[in-house]
Amino acid sequence: MAYGVKSRFPPMTIDGMTSLAGINIPGHAGTGWCIFVYNLAPDADESILWQMFGPFGAVTNVKVIRDFNTNKCKGFGFVTMTNYDEAAMAIASLNGYRLGDRVLQVSFKTNKTHKA
């Protein structure tokens, strides 16, 4: 112990923080950084998300949210990337990107806060 100071708590890592109760890091899913993609066309599928985000770095998962009855995209999806800097660069580059006739909104996923 440096200078005779005894630490009561071990140093925390970013991964350790995600598992602590009451502490949340927006966008961090434990296995990567979750990105919210809004304003996708009804015919959008997972392959377009792989193609758009792949050039920015390692993508571990993509998911287009679909209507249960029609199987059409509900207009949004999620992309998980392993590296924060790559995810931030993808967001900076793709937010406002025109895909077909739609302008995408891209940001880190945030948790919903329910209004009372």
mmCIF file of N, CA and C in Angstrom:
data_model
loop_
_atom_site.group_PDB
_atom_site.id
_atom_site.type_symbol
_atom_site.label_atom_id
_atom_site.label_comp_id
_atom_site.label_asym_id
_atom_site.label_seq_id
_atom_site.Cartn_x
_atom_site.Cartn_y
_atom_site.Cartn_z
ATOM 1 N N MET A 1 0.828 -1.182 0.000
ATOM 2 C CA MET A 1 0.000 0.000 0.000
ATOM 3 C C MET A 1 0.876 1.251 0.000
ATOM 4 N N ALA A 2 0.618 2.137 -0.908
ATOM 5 C CA ALA A 2 1.403 3.368 -1.019
ATOM 6 C C ALA A 2 1.191 4.249 0.198
ATOM 7 N N TYR A 3 2.257 4.654 0.816
ATOM 8 C CA TYR A 3 2.226 5.565 1.961
ATOM 9 C C TYR A 3 1.370 5.052 3.114
ATOM 10 N N GLY A 4 1.229 3.747 3.224
ATOM 11 C CA GLY A 4 0.504 3.155 4.342
ATOM 12 C C GLY A 4 -1.006 3.331 4.273
ATOM 13 N N VAL A 5 -1.526 3.794 3.129
ATOM 14 C CA VAL A 5 -2.970 3.981 2.980
ATOM 15 C C VAL A 5 -3.572 2.664 2.514
ATOM 16 N N LYS A 6 -4.542 2.180 3.252
ATOM 17 C CA LYS A 6 -5.203 0.933 2.886
ATOM 18 C C LYS A 6 -6.519 1.252 2.180
ATOM 19 N N SER A 7 -6.652 0.733 0.968
ATOM 20 C CA SER A 7 -7.859 0.985 0.193
ATOM 21 C C SER A 7 -8.972 0.038 0.646
ATOM 22 N N ARG A 8 -10.148 0.593 0.894
ATOM 23 C CA ARG A 8 -11.294 -0.223 1.277
ATOM 24 C C ARG A 8 -12.025 -0.779 0.068
ATOM 25 N N PHE A 9 -11.848 -0.152 -1.070
ATOM 26 C CA PHE A 9 -12.580 -0.553 -2.264
ATOM 27 C C PHE A 9 -11.613 -0.777 -3.420
ATOM 28 N N PRO A 10 -11.818 -1.825 -4.179
ATOM 29 C CA PRO A 10 -10.953 -2.062 -5.340
ATOM 30 C C PRO A 10 -11.242 -1.027 -6.426
ATOM 31 N N PRO A 11 -10.268 -0.723 -7.269
ATOM 32 C CA PRO A 11 -10.530 0.209 -8.374
ATOM 33 C C PRO A 11 -11.582 -0.376 -9.305
ATOM 34 N N MET A 12 -12.429 0.493 -9.867
ATOM 35 C CA MET A 12 -13.497 0.023 -10.750
ATOM 36 C C MET A 12 -13.076 0.172 -12.199
ATOM 37 N N THR A 13 -13.534 -0.757 -12.991
ATOM 38 C CA THR A 13 -13.325 -0.668 -14.429
ATOM 39 C C THR A 13 -14.655 -0.313 -15.070
ATOM 40 N N ILE A 14 -14.630 0.063 -16.320
ATOM 41 C CA ILE A 14 -15.867 0.399 -17.015
ATOM 42 C C ILE A 14 -16.803 -0.806 -17.071
ATOM 43 N N ASP A 15 -16.241 -2.018 -17.234
ATOM 44 C CA ASP A 15 -17.087 -3.209 -17.257
ATOM 45 C C ASP A 15 -17.684 -3.474 -15.890
ATOM 46 N N GLY A 16 -16.929 -3.212 -14.840
ATOM 47 C CA GLY A 16 -17.447 -3.409 -13.492
ATOM 48 C C GLY A 16 -18.594 -2.470 -13.186
ATOM 49 N N MET A 17 -18.557 -1.282 -13.763
ATOM 50 C CA MET A 17 -19.602 -0.300 -13.499
ATOM 51 C C MET A 17 -20.941 -0.724 -14.064
ATOM 52 N N THR A 18 -20.940 -1.428 -15.193
ATOM 53 C CA THR A 18 -22.205 -1.780 -15.825
ATOM 54 C C THR A 18 -22.991 -2.787 -14.987
ATOM 55 N N SER A 19 -22.310 -3.492 -14.108
ATOM 56 C CA SER A 19 -23.017 -4.497 -13.326
ATOM 57 C C SER A 19 -23.437 -3.986 -11.948
ATOM 58 N N LEU A 20 -23.067 -2.769 -11.610
ATOM 59 C CA LEU A 20 -23.444 -2.229 -10.310
ATOM 60 C C LEU A 20 -24.890 -1.752 -10.340
ATOM 61 N N ALA A 21 -25.628 -2.064 -9.288
ATOM 62 C CA ALA A 21 -27.025 -1.643 -9.207
ATOM 63 C C ALA A 21 -27.100 -0.124 -9.116
ATOM 64 N N GLY A 22 -28.025 0.456 -9.849
ATOM 65 C CA GLY A 22 -28.249 1.886 -9.776
ATOM 66 C C GLY A 22 -27.334 2.717 -10.653
ATOM 67 N N ILE A 23 -26.356 2.096 -11.295
ATOM 68 C CA ILE A 23 -25.460 2.844 -12.171
ATOM 69 C C ILE A 23 -25.683 2.353 -13.590
ATOM 70 N N ASN A 24 -25.895 3.307 -14.486
ATOM 71 C CA ASN A 24 -26.151 2.934 -15.873
ATOM 72 C C ASN A 24 -25.302 3.796 -16.791
ATOM 73 N N ILE A 25 -24.727 3.180 -17.794
ATOM 74 C CA ILE A 25 -23.991 3.905 -18.809
ATOM 75 C C ILE A 25 -24.836 3.836 -20.076
ATOM 76 N N PRO A 26 -25.462 4.958 -20.480
ATOM 77 C CA PRO A 26 -26.346 4.916 -21.652
ATOM 78 C C PRO A 26 -25.640 4.369 -22.874
ATOM 79 N N GLY A 27 -26.340 3.490 -23.587
ATOM 80 C CA GLY A 27 -25.806 2.932 -24.814
ATOM 81 C C GLY A 27 -24.907 1.733 -24.629
ATOM 82 N N HIS A 28 -24.425 1.499 -23.404
ATOM 83 C CA HIS A 28 -23.495 0.388 -23.190
ATOM 84 C C HIS A 28 -24.284 -0.839 -22.768
ATOM 85 N N ALA A 29 -24.210 -1.882 -23.581
ATOM 86 C CA ALA A 29 -25.018 -3.077 -23.358
ATOM 87 C C ALA A 29 -24.250 -4.188 -22.646
ATOM 88 N N GLY A 30 -23.073 -3.889 -22.126
ATOM 89 C CA GLY A 30 -22.280 -4.905 -21.450
ATOM 90 C C GLY A 30 -21.357 -5.629 -22.419
ATOM 91 N N THR A 31 -21.845 -5.943 -23.610
ATOM 92 C CA THR A 31 -21.030 -6.619 -24.612
ATOM 93 C C THR A 31 -20.700 -5.691 -25.770
ATOM 94 N N GLY A 32 -21.113 -4.448 -25.678
ATOM 95 C CA GLY A 32 -20.857 -3.495 -26.749
ATOM 96 C C GLY A 32 -21.666 -2.234 -26.549
ATOM 97 N N TRP A 33 -21.645 -1.391 -27.556
ATOM 98 C CA TRP A 33 -22.346 -0.110 -27.512
ATOM 99 C C TRP A 33 -23.534 -0.174 -28.448
ATOM 100 N N CYS A 34 -24.730 0.036 -27.898
ATOM 101 C CA CYS A 34 -25.968 -0.105 -28.657
ATOM 102 C C CYS A 34 -26.349 1.232 -29.291
ATOM 103 N N ILE A 35 -26.585 1.186 -30.589
ATOM 104 C CA ILE A 35 -26.919 2.364 -31.377
ATOM 105 C C ILE A 35 -28.360 2.241 -31.878
ATOM 106 N N PHE A 36 -29.127 3.314 -31.700
ATOM 107 C CA PHE A 36 -30.524 3.384 -32.136
ATOM 108 C C PHE A 36 -30.565 4.047 -33.511
ATOM 109 N N VAL A 37 -31.238 3.401 -34.458
ATOM 110 C CA VAL A 37 -31.362 3.930 -35.818
ATOM 111 C C VAL A 37 -32.848 4.127 -36.093
ATOM 112 N N TYR A 38 -33.251 5.383 -36.365
ATOM 113 C CA TYR A 38 -34.662 5.713 -36.549
ATOM 114 C C TYR A 38 -34.923 6.245 -37.953
ATOM 115 N N ASN A 39 -36.127 6.013 -38.431
ATOM 116 C CA ASN A 39 -36.644 6.470 -39.719
ATOM 117 C C ASN A 39 -36.241 5.535 -40.860
ATOM 118 N N LEU A 40 -36.150 4.251 -40.552
ATOM 119 C CA LEU A 40 -35.900 3.254 -41.595
ATOM 120 C C LEU A 40 -37.172 3.029 -42.399
ATOM 121 N N ALA A 41 -37.026 2.665 -43.661
ATOM 122 C CA ALA A 41 -38.169 2.386 -44.533
ATOM 123 C C ALA A 41 -38.829 1.061 -44.139
ATOM 124 N N PRO A 42 -40.117 0.889 -44.466
ATOM 125 C CA PRO A 42 -40.818 -0.357 -44.129
ATOM 126 C C PRO A 42 -40.159 -1.607 -44.719
ATOM 127 N N ASP A 43 -39.449 -1.472 -45.833
ATOM 128 C CA ASP A 43 -38.810 -2.633 -46.454
ATOM 129 C C ASP A 43 -37.359 -2.817 -46.008
ATOM 130 N N ALA A 44 -36.893 -2.040 -45.030
ATOM 131 C CA ALA A 44 -35.515 -2.160 -44.539
ATOM 132 C C ALA A 44 -35.308 -3.517 -43.867
ATOM 133 N N ASP A 45 -34.100 -4.059 -44.017
ATOM 134 C CA ASP A 45 -33.777 -5.316 -43.346
ATOM 135 C C ASP A 45 -32.391 -5.212 -42.704
ATOM 136 N N GLU A 46 -32.002 -6.291 -42.036
ATOM 137 C CA GLU A 46 -30.746 -6.297 -41.291
ATOM 138 C C GLU A 46 -29.527 -6.058 -42.185
ATOM 139 N N SER A 47 -29.590 -6.531 -43.426
ATOM 140 C CA SER A 47 -28.419 -6.411 -44.297
ATOM 141 C C SER A 47 -28.033 -4.954 -44.547
ATOM 142 N N ILE A 48 -29.006 -4.062 -44.627
ATOM 143 C CA ILE A 48 -28.684 -2.656 -44.860
ATOM 144 C C ILE A 48 -27.941 -2.068 -43.657
ATOM 145 N N LEU A 49 -28.297 -2.510 -42.441
ATOM 146 C CA LEU A 49 -27.597 -2.021 -41.247
ATOM 147 C C LEU A 49 -26.163 -2.545 -41.204
ATOM 148 N N TRP A 50 -25.970 -3.824 -41.560
ATOM 149 C CA TRP A 50 -24.612 -4.374 -41.630
ATOM 150 C C TRP A 50 -23.777 -3.568 -42.622
ATOM 151 N N GLN A 51 -24.353 -3.268 -43.791
ATOM 152 C CA GLN A 51 -23.628 -2.541 -44.840
ATOM 153 C C GLN A 51 -23.295 -1.119 -44.409
ATOM 154 N N MET A 52 -24.203 -0.466 -43.707
ATOM 155 C CA MET A 52 -23.982 0.923 -43.299
ATOM 156 C C MET A 52 -22.960 1.047 -42.167
ATOM 157 N N PHE A 53 -23.039 0.152 -41.169
ATOM 158 C CA PHE A 53 -22.204 0.289 -39.981
ATOM 159 C C PHE A 53 -20.895 -0.485 -40.055
ATOM 160 N N GLY A 54 -20.834 -1.537 -40.868
ATOM 161 C CA GLY A 54 -19.643 -2.360 -40.985
ATOM 162 C C GLY A 54 -18.355 -1.594 -41.279
ATOM 163 N N PRO A 55 -18.378 -0.618 -42.193
ATOM 164 C CA PRO A 55 -17.140 0.105 -42.504
ATOM 165 C C PRO A 55 -16.541 0.887 -41.326
ATOM 166 N N PHE A 56 -17.332 1.138 -40.279
ATOM 167 C CA PHE A 56 -16.846 1.914 -39.142
ATOM 168 C C PHE A 56 -16.141 1.062 -38.091
ATOM 169 N N GLY A 57 -16.343 -0.256 -38.136
ATOM 170 C CA GLY A 57 -15.687 -1.122 -37.161
ATOM 171 C C GLY A 57 -16.480 -2.394 -36.914
ATOM 172 N N ALA A 58 -16.114 -3.085 -35.833
ATOM 173 C CA ALA A 58 -16.706 -4.386 -35.524
ATOM 174 C C ALA A 58 -18.159 -4.245 -35.080
ATOM 175 N N VAL A 59 -19.052 -4.851 -35.846
ATOM 176 C CA VAL A 59 -20.478 -4.891 -35.522
ATOM 177 C C VAL A 59 -20.784 -6.297 -35.023
ATOM 178 N N THR A 60 -21.357 -6.405 -33.821
ATOM 179 C CA THR A 60 -21.645 -7.724 -33.271
ATOM 180 C C THR A 60 -23.090 -8.153 -33.485
ATOM 181 N N ASN A 61 -23.994 -7.173 -33.664
ATOM 182 C CA ASN A 61 -25.402 -7.529 -33.792
ATOM 183 C C ASN A 61 -26.160 -6.397 -34.480
ATOM 184 N N VAL A 62 -27.132 -6.762 -35.300
ATOM 185 C CA VAL A 62 -28.066 -5.785 -35.866
ATOM 186 C C VAL A 62 -29.476 -6.344 -35.718
ATOM 187 N N LYS A 63 -30.438 -5.451 -35.516
ATOM 188 C CA LYS A 63 -31.824 -5.894 -35.354
ATOM 189 C C LYS A 63 -32.755 -4.825 -35.895
ATOM 190 N N VAL A 64 -33.562 -5.195 -36.878
ATOM 191 C CA VAL A 64 -34.615 -4.325 -37.375
ATOM 192 C C VAL A 64 -35.894 -4.727 -36.645
ATOM 193 N N ILE A 65 -36.591 -3.754 -36.076
ATOM 194 C CA ILE A 65 -37.825 -4.049 -35.342
ATOM 195 C C ILE A 65 -38.981 -4.091 -36.343
ATOM 196 N N ARG A 66 -39.687 -5.229 -36.334
ATOM 197 C CA ARG A 66 -40.738 -5.463 -37.321
ATOM 198 C C ARG A 66 -42.121 -5.553 -36.679
ATOM 199 N N ASP A 67 -43.121 -5.202 -37.474
ATOM 200 C CA ASP A 67 -44.511 -5.367 -37.074
ATOM 201 C C ASP A 67 -44.827 -6.859 -37.075
ATOM 202 N N PHE A 68 -45.437 -7.335 -36.007
ATOM 203 C CA PHE A 68 -45.709 -8.766 -35.864
ATOM 204 C C PHE A 68 -46.604 -9.300 -36.983
ATOM 205 N N ASN A 69 -47.609 -8.526 -37.391
ATOM 206 C CA ASN A 69 -48.582 -8.995 -38.378
ATOM 207 C C ASN A 69 -48.093 -8.870 -39.817
ATOM 208 N N THR A 70 -47.435 -7.759 -40.149
ATOM 209 C CA THR A 70 -47.050 -7.516 -41.541
ATOM 210 C C THR A 70 -45.601 -7.893 -41.837
ATOM 211 N N ASN A 71 -44.790 -8.070 -40.805
ATOM 212 C CA ASN A 71 -43.358 -8.353 -40.919
ATOM 213 C C ASN A 71 -42.595 -7.208 -41.595
ATOM 214 N N LYS A 72 -43.221 -6.020 -41.652
ATOM 215 C CA LYS A 72 -42.563 -4.832 -42.197
ATOM 216 C C LYS A 72 -41.824 -4.116 -41.067
ATOM 217 N N CYS A 73 -40.751 -3.442 -41.429
ATOM 218 C CA CYS A 73 -39.989 -2.665 -40.454
ATOM 219 C C CYS A 73 -40.869 -1.573 -39.858
ATOM 220 N N LYS A 74 -40.800 -1.423 -38.531
ATOM 221 C CA LYS A 74 -41.576 -0.386 -37.837
ATOM 222 C C LYS A 74 -40.920 0.989 -37.921
ATOM 223 N N GLY A 75 -39.789 1.065 -38.604
ATOM 224 C CA GLY A 75 -39.143 2.356 -38.779
ATOM 225 C C GLY A 75 -37.892 2.551 -37.947
ATOM 226 N N PHE A 76 -37.532 1.526 -37.165
ATOM 227 C CA PHE A 76 -36.317 1.676 -36.369
ATOM 228 C C PHE A 76 -35.632 0.335 -36.156
ATOM 229 N N GLY A 77 -34.380 0.432 -35.705
ATOM 230 C CA GLY A 77 -33.597 -0.763 -35.452
ATOM 231 C C GLY A 77 -32.430 -0.438 -34.534
ATOM 232 N N PHE A 78 -31.640 -1.454 -34.228
ATOM 233 C CA PHE A 78 -30.518 -1.312 -33.313
ATOM 234 C C PHE A 78 -29.278 -1.983 -33.901
ATOM 235 N N VAL A 79 -28.140 -1.386 -33.618
ATOM 236 C CA VAL A 79 -26.851 -1.931 -34.043
ATOM 237 C C VAL A 79 -25.953 -1.957 -32.811
ATOM 238 N N THR A 80 -25.257 -3.066 -32.570
ATOM 239 C CA THR A 80 -24.313 -3.148 -31.452
ATOM 240 C C THR A 80 -22.897 -3.223 -32.012
ATOM 241 N N MET A 81 -22.052 -2.301 -31.518
ATOM 242 C CA MET A 81 -20.647 -2.268 -31.926
ATOM 243 C C MET A 81 -19.778 -2.464 -30.689
ATOM 244 N N THR A 82 -18.619 -3.091 -30.861
ATOM 245 C CA THR A 82 -17.779 -3.430 -29.712
ATOM 246 C C THR A 82 -16.962 -2.257 -29.196
ATOM 247 N N ASN A 83 -16.609 -1.325 -30.060
ATOM 248 C CA ASN A 83 -15.695 -0.254 -29.684
ATOM 249 C C ASN A 83 -16.424 1.082 -29.608
ATOM 250 N N TYR A 84 -16.250 1.816 -28.488
ATOM 251 C CA TYR A 84 -16.947 3.087 -28.295
ATOM 252 C C TYR A 84 -16.575 4.108 -29.365
ATOM 253 N N ASP A 85 -15.290 4.270 -29.643
ATOM 254 C CA ASP A 85 -14.851 5.281 -30.608
ATOM 255 C C ASP A 85 -15.402 4.997 -32.008
ATOM 256 N N GLU A 86 -15.434 3.726 -32.385
ATOM 257 C CA GLU A 86 -15.984 3.357 -33.686
ATOM 258 C C GLU A 86 -17.489 3.625 -33.730
ATOM 259 N N ALA A 87 -18.183 3.315 -32.635
ATOM 260 C CA ALA A 87 -19.622 3.570 -32.557
ATOM 261 C C ALA A 87 -19.902 5.067 -32.632
ATOM 262 N N ALA A 88 -19.109 5.863 -31.909
ATOM 263 C CA ALA A 88 -19.293 7.320 -31.927
ATOM 264 C C ALA A 88 -19.042 7.878 -33.326
ATOM 265 N N MET A 89 -18.040 7.347 -34.013
ATOM 266 C CA MET A 89 -17.750 7.803 -35.382
ATOM 267 C C MET A 89 -18.892 7.420 -36.330
ATOM 268 N N ALA A 90 -19.441 6.227 -36.169
ATOM 269 C CA ALA A 90 -20.575 5.799 -36.995
ATOM 270 C C ALA A 90 -21.774 6.718 -36.772
ATOM 271 N N ILE A 91 -22.040 7.048 -35.509
ATOM 272 C CA ILE A 91 -23.160 7.939 -35.195
ATOM 273 C C ILE A 91 -22.934 9.310 -35.818
ATOM 274 N N ALA A 92 -21.728 9.863 -35.628
ATOM 275 C CA ALA A 92 -21.423 11.192 -36.173
ATOM 276 C C ALA A 92 -21.554 11.209 -37.700
ATOM 277 N N SER A 93 -21.173 10.118 -38.333
ATOM 278 C CA SER A 93 -21.196 10.058 -39.796
ATOM 279 C C SER A 93 -22.581 9.753 -40.359
ATOM 280 N N LEU A 94 -23.356 8.920 -39.673
ATOM 281 C CA LEU A 94 -24.621 8.445 -40.234
ATOM 282 C C LEU A 94 -25.855 9.206 -39.746
ATOM 283 N N ASN A 95 -25.738 9.975 -38.667
ATOM 284 C CA ASN A 95 -26.882 10.770 -38.221
ATOM 285 C C ASN A 95 -27.141 11.851 -39.274
ATOM 286 N N GLY A 96 -28.350 11.862 -39.822
ATOM 287 C CA GLY A 96 -28.686 12.797 -40.896
ATOM 288 C C GLY A 96 -28.430 12.232 -42.285
ATOM 289 N N TYR A 97 -27.937 10.986 -42.348
ATOM 290 C CA TYR A 97 -27.669 10.318 -43.628
ATOM 291 C C TYR A 97 -28.982 10.056 -44.366
ATOM 292 N N ARG A 98 -28.990 10.327 -45.656
ATOM 293 C CA ARG A 98 -30.188 10.082 -46.462
ATOM 294 C C ARG A 98 -30.123 8.668 -47.029
ATOM 295 N N LEU A 99 -31.092 7.845 -46.639
ATOM 296 C CA LEU A 99 -31.206 6.478 -47.136
ATOM 297 C C LEU A 99 -32.491 6.411 -47.948
ATOM 298 N N GLY A 100 -32.347 6.374 -49.264
ATOM 299 C CA GLY A 100 -33.531 6.451 -50.122
ATOM 300 C C GLY A 100 -34.151 7.836 -49.975
ATOM 301 N N ASP A 101 -35.427 7.885 -49.634
ATOM 302 C CA ASP A 101 -36.103 9.175 -49.461
ATOM 303 C C ASP A 101 -36.234 9.563 -47.989
ATOM 304 N N ARG A 102 -35.487 8.898 -47.109
ATOM 305 C CA ARG A 102 -35.587 9.155 -45.671
ATOM 306 C C ARG A 102 -34.267 9.646 -45.099
ATOM 307 N N VAL A 103 -34.362 10.536 -44.116
ATOM 308 C CA VAL A 103 -33.184 11.017 -43.412
ATOM 309 C C VAL A 103 -33.128 10.291 -42.068
ATOM 310 N N LEU A 104 -32.034 9.558 -41.827
ATOM 311 C CA LEU A 104 -31.917 8.738 -40.619
ATOM 312 C C LEU A 104 -31.537 9.571 -39.401
ATOM 313 N N GLN A 105 -32.034 9.142 -38.256
ATOM 314 C CA GLN A 105 -31.621 9.688 -36.970
ATOM 315 C C GLN A 105 -30.873 8.560 -36.261
ATOM 316 N N VAL A 106 -29.607 8.803 -35.923
ATOM 317 C CA VAL A 106 -28.747 7.776 -35.353
ATOM 318 C C VAL A 106 -28.151 8.313 -34.057
ATOM 319 N N SER A 107 -28.278 7.537 -32.971
ATOM 320 C CA SER A 107 -27.747 7.975 -31.674
ATOM 321 C C SER A 107 -27.492 6.755 -30.791
ATOM 322 N N PHE A 108 -26.760 6.965 -29.684
ATOM 323 C CA PHE A 108 -26.633 5.886 -28.712
ATOM 324 C C PHE A 108 -28.008 5.606 -28.137
ATOM 325 N N LYS A 109 -28.309 4.349 -27.901
ATOM 326 C CA LYS A 109 -29.577 3.954 -27.295
ATOM 327 C C LYS A 109 -29.619 4.485 -25.869
ATOM 328 N N THR A 110 -30.762 5.012 -25.477
ATOM 329 C CA THR A 110 -30.953 5.443 -24.094
ATOM 330 C C THR A 110 -32.104 4.646 -23.506
ATOM 331 N N ASN A 111 -32.116 4.504 -22.196
ATOM 332 C CA ASN A 111 -33.207 3.785 -21.548
ATOM 333 C C ASN A 111 -34.430 4.684 -21.463
ATOM 334 N N LYS A 112 -35.598 4.103 -21.680
ATOM 335 C CA LYS A 112 -36.831 4.858 -21.575
ATOM 336 C C LYS A 112 -37.064 5.254 -20.126
ATOM 337 N N THR A 113 -37.527 6.463 -19.936
ATOM 338 C CA THR A 113 -37.948 6.883 -18.597
ATOM 339 C C THR A 113 -39.453 7.084 -18.674
ATOM 340 N N HIS A 114 -40.174 6.335 -17.870
ATOM 341 C CA HIS A 114 -41.632 6.394 -17.903
ATOM 342 C C HIS A 114 -42.107 7.593 -17.128
ATOM 343 N N LYS A 115 -43.047 8.322 -17.730
ATOM 344 C CA LYS A 115 -43.608 9.494 -17.066
ATOM 345 C C LYS A 115 -44.734 9.064 -16.158
ATOM 346 N N ALA A 116 -44.780 9.654 -14.972
ATOM 347 C CA ALA A 116 -45.794 9.276 -13.981
ATOM 348 C C ALA A 116 -47.155 9.815 -14.355
#
